[in-house]
N, CA, C and O of each residue as an XYZ file, in Angstrom:
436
protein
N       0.849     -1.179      0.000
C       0.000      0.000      0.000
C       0.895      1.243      0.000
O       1.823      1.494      0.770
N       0.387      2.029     -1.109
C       1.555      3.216     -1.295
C       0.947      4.353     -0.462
O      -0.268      4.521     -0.351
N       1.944      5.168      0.152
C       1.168      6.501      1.476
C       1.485      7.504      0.758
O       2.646      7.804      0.476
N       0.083      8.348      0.260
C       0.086      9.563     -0.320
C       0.993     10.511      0.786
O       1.283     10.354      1.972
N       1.340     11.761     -0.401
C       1.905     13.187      0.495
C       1.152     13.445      1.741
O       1.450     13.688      2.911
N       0.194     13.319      1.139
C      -0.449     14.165      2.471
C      -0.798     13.338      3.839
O      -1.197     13.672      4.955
N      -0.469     12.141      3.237
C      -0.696     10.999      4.298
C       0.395     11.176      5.254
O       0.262     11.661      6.378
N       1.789     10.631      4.592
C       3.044     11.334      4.964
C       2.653     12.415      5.477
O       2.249     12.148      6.608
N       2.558     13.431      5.276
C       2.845     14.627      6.119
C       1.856     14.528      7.518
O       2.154     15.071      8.582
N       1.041     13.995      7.367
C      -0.068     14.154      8.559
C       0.655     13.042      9.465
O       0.819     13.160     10.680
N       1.012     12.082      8.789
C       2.012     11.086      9.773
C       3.192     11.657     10.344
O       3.444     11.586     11.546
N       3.817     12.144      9.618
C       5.208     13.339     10.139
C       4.813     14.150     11.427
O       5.455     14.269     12.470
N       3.626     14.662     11.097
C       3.079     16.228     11.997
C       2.246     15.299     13.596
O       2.121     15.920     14.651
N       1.906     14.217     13.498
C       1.836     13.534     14.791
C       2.631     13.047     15.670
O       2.556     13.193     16.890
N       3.986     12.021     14.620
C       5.285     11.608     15.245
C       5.402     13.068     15.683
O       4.850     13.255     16.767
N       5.993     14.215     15.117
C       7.058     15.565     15.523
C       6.145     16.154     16.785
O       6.749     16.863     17.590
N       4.501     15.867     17.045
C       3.766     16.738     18.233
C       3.741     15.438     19.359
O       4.491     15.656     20.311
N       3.038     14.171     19.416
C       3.082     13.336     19.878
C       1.110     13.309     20.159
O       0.466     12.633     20.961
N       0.609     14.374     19.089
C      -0.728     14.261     19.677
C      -1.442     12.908     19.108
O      -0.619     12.011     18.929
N      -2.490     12.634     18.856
C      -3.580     11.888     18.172
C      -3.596     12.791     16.901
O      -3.103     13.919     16.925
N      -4.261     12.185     15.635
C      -5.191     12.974     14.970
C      -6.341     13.916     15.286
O      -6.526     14.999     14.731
N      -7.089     13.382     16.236
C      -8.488     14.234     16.644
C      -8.097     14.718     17.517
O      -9.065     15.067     18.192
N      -6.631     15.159     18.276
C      -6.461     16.273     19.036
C      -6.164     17.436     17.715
O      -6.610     18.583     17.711
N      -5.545     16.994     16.933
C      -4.979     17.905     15.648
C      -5.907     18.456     15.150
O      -6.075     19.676     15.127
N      -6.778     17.446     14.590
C      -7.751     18.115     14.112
C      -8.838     19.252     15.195
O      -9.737     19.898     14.656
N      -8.647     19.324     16.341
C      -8.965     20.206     17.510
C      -8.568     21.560     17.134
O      -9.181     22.550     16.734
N      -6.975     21.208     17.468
C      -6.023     22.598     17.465
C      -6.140     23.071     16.242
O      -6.371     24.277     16.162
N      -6.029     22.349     15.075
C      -5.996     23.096     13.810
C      -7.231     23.696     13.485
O      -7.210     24.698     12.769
N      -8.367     23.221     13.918
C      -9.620     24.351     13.790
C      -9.650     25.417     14.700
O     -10.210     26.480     14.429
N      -9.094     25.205     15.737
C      -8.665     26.248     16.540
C      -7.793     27.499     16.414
O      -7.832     28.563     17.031
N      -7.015     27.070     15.456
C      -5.754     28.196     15.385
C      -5.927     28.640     13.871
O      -5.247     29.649     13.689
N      -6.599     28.244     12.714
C      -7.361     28.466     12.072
C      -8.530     29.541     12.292
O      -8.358     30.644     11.775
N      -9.885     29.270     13.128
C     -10.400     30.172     13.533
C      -9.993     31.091     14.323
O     -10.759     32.055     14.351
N      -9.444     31.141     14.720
C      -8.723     32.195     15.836
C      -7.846     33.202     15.375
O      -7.706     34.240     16.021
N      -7.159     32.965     14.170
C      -6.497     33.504     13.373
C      -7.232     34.224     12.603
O      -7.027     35.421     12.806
N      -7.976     34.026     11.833
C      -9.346     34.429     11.433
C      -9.699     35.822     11.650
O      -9.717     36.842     10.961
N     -10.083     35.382     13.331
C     -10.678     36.328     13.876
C      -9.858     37.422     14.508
O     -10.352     38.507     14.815
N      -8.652     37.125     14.684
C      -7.905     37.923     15.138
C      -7.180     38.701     14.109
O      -6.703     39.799     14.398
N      -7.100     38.334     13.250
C      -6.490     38.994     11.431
C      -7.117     39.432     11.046
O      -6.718     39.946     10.001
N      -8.839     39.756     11.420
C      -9.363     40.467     10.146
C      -9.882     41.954     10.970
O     -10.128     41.917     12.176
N      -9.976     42.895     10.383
C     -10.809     44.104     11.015
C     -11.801     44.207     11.638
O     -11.923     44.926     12.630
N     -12.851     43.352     11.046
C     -13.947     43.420     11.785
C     -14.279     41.801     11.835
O     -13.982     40.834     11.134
N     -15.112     42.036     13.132
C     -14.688     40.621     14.139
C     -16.639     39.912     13.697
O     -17.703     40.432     14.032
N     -16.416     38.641     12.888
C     -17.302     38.126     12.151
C     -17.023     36.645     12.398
O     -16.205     36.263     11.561
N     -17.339     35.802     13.111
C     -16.681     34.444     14.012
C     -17.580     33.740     12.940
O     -17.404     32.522     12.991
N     -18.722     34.210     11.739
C     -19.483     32.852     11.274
C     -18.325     32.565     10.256
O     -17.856     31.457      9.997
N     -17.890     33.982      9.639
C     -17.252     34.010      8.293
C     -15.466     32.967      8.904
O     -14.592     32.446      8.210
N     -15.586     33.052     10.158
C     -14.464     31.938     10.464
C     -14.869     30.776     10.643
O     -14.139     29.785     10.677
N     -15.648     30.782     10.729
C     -16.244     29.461     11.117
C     -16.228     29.066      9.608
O     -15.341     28.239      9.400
N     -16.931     29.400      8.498
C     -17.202     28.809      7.328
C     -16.134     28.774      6.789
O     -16.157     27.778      6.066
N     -15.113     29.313      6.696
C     -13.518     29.052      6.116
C     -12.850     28.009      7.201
O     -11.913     27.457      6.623
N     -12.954     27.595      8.359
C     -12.331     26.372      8.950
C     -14.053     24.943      8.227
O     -13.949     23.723      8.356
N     -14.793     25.347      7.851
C     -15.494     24.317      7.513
C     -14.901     23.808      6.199
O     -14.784     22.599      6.001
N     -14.482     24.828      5.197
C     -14.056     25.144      3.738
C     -12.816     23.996      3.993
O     -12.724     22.914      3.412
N     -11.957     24.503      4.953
C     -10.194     23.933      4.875
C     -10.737     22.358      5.427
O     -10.272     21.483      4.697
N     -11.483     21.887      6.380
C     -11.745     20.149      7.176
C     -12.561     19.830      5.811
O     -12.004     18.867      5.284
N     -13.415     20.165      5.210
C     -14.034     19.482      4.127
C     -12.903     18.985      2.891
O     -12.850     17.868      2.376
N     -12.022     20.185      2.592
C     -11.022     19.949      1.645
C      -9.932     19.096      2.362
O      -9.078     18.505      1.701
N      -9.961     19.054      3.396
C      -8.819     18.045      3.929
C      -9.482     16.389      3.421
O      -8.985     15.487      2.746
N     -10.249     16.475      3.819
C     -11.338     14.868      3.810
C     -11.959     14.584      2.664
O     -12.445     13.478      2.427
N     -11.986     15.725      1.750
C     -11.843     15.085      0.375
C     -10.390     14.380     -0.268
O     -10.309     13.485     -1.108
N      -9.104     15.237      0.555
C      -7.932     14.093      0.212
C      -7.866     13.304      0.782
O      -6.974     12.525      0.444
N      -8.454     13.025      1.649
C      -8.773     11.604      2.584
C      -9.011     10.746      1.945
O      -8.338      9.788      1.565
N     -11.103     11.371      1.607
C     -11.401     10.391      0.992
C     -10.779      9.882     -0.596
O     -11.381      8.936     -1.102
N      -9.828     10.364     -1.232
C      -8.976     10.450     -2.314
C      -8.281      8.961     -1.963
O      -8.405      7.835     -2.444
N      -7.568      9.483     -0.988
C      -6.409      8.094     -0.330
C      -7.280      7.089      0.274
O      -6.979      5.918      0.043
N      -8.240      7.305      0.958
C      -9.227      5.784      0.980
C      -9.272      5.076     -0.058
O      -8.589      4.082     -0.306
N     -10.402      5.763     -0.956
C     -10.510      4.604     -2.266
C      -9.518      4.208     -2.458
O      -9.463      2.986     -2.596
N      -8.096      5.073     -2.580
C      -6.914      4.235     -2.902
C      -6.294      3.081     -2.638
O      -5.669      2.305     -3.360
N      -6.640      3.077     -1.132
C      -5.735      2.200     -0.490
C      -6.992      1.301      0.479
O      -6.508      0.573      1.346
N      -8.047      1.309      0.410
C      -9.298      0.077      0.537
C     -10.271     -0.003      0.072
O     -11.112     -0.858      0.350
N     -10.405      1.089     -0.946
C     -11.451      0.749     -2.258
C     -13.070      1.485     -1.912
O     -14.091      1.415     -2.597
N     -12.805      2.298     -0.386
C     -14.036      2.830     -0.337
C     -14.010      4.256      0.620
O     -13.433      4.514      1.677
N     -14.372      4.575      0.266
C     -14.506      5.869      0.934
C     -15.099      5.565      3.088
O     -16.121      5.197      3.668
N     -14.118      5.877      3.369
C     -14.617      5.918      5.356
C     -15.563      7.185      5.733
O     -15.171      8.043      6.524
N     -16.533      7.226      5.260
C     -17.256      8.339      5.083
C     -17.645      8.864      6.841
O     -17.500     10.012      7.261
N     -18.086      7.837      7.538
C     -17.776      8.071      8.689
C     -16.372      8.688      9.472
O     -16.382      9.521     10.378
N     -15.331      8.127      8.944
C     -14.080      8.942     10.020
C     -13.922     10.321      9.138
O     -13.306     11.272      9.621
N     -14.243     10.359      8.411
C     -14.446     11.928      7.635
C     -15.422     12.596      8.378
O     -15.351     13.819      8.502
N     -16.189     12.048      8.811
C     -17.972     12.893      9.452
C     -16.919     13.418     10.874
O     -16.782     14.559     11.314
N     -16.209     11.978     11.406
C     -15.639     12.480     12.779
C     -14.451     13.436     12.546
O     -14.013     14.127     13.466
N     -14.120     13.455     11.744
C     -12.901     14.569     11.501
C     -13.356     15.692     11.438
O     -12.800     16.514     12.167
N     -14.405     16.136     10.653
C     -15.006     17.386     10.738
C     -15.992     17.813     11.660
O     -16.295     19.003     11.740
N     -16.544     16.899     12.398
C     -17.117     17.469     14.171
C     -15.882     17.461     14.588
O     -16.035     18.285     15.490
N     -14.953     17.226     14.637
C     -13.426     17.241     15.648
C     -13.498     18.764     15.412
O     -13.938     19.541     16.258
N     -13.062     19.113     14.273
C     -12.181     20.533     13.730
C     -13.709     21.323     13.971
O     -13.604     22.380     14.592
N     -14.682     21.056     13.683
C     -15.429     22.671     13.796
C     -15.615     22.425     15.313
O     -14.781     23.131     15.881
N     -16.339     21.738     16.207
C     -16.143     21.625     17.424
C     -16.401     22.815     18.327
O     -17.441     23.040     18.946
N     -14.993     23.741     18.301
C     -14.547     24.879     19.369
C     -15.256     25.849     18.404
O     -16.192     26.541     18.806
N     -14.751     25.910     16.950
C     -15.257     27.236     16.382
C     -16.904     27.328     16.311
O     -17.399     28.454     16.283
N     -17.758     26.179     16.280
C     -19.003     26.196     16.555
C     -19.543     26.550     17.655
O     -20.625     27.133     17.723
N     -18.796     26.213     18.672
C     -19.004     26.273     20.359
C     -18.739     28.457     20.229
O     -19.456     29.341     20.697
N     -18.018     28.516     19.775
C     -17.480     30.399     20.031
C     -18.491     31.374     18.965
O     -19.022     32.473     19.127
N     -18.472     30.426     17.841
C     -19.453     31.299     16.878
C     -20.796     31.357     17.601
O     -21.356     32.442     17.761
N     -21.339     30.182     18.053
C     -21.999     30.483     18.579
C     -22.787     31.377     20.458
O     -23.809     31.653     21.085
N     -21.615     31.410     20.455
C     -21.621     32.294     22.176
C     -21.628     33.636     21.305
O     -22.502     34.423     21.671
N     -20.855     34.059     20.251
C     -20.864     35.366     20.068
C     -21.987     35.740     19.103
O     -21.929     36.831     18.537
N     -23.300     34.666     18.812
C     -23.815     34.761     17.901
C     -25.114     35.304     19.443
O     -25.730     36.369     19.418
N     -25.226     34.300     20.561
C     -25.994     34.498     21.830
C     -25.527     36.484     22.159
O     -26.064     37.536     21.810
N     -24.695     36.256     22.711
C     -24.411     37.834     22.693
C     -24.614     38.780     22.006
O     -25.236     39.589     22.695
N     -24.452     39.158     21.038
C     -24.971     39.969     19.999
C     -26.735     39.565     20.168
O     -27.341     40.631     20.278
N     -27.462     38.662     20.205
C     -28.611     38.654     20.334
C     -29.121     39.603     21.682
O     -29.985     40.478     21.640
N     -28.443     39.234     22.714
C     -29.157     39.909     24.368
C     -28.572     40.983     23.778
O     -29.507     41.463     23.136
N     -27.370     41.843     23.536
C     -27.399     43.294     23.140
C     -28.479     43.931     22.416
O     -28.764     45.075     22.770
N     -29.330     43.250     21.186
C     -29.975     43.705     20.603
C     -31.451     43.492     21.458
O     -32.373     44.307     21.438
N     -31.446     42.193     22.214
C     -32.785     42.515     22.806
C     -32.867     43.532     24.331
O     -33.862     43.535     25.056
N     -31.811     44.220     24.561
C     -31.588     45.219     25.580
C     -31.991     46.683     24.814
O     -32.912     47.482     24.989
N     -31.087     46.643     24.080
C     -31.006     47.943     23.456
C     -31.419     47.977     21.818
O     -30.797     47.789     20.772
N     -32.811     48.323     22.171
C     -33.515     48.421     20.814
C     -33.745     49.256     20.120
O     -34.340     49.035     19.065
């Protein structure tokens, strides 16, 4: 069984941290959104949120790329869990700041 680049590299980037995958996939939606939000002018947590959904979907389409490759079917499930891993925190924050902005507006009308 031949190991795509990106397989390799995701194997590299666990040996060099010592995490799991689904801690990775944690932090990297994390520092992803966070970056996001902290890089842009005006502070919009959905529009981060939908660009860390954009980058875990395109990851797990090379996934599912190297599945078929190497057992002939797509793990459509550890793809589903990879992308609740990575949106996770940014869902959990988009949505607190989505609650907030609501009680401001129902205070001050």
């Amino acid at each position: 069984m031949d190991i795509s680049t990106a397989q390799s590299i995701k194997l590299t980037i666990v040996s060099a941290t010592g995490l799991s995958k689904d801690a990775l996939h944690v932090y990297l939606g994390m520092a992803v959104y966070l970056t996001l939000i902290v890089g842009t002018r005006r502070f919009r947590p959905y529009l981060g949120w939908l660009v860390v959904f954009i980058i875990a979907c395109a990851g797990e389409w090379v996934d599912r790329r190297d599945d078929i490759g190497s057992f002939g079917y797509w793990r459509w499930q550890a793809s589903a869990h990879d992308v609740l891993n990575t949106l996770f925190w940014p869902t959990v924050l988009t949505l607190l700041w989505l609650l907030k902005c609501r009680s401001k507006a129902s205070v001050h009308p």
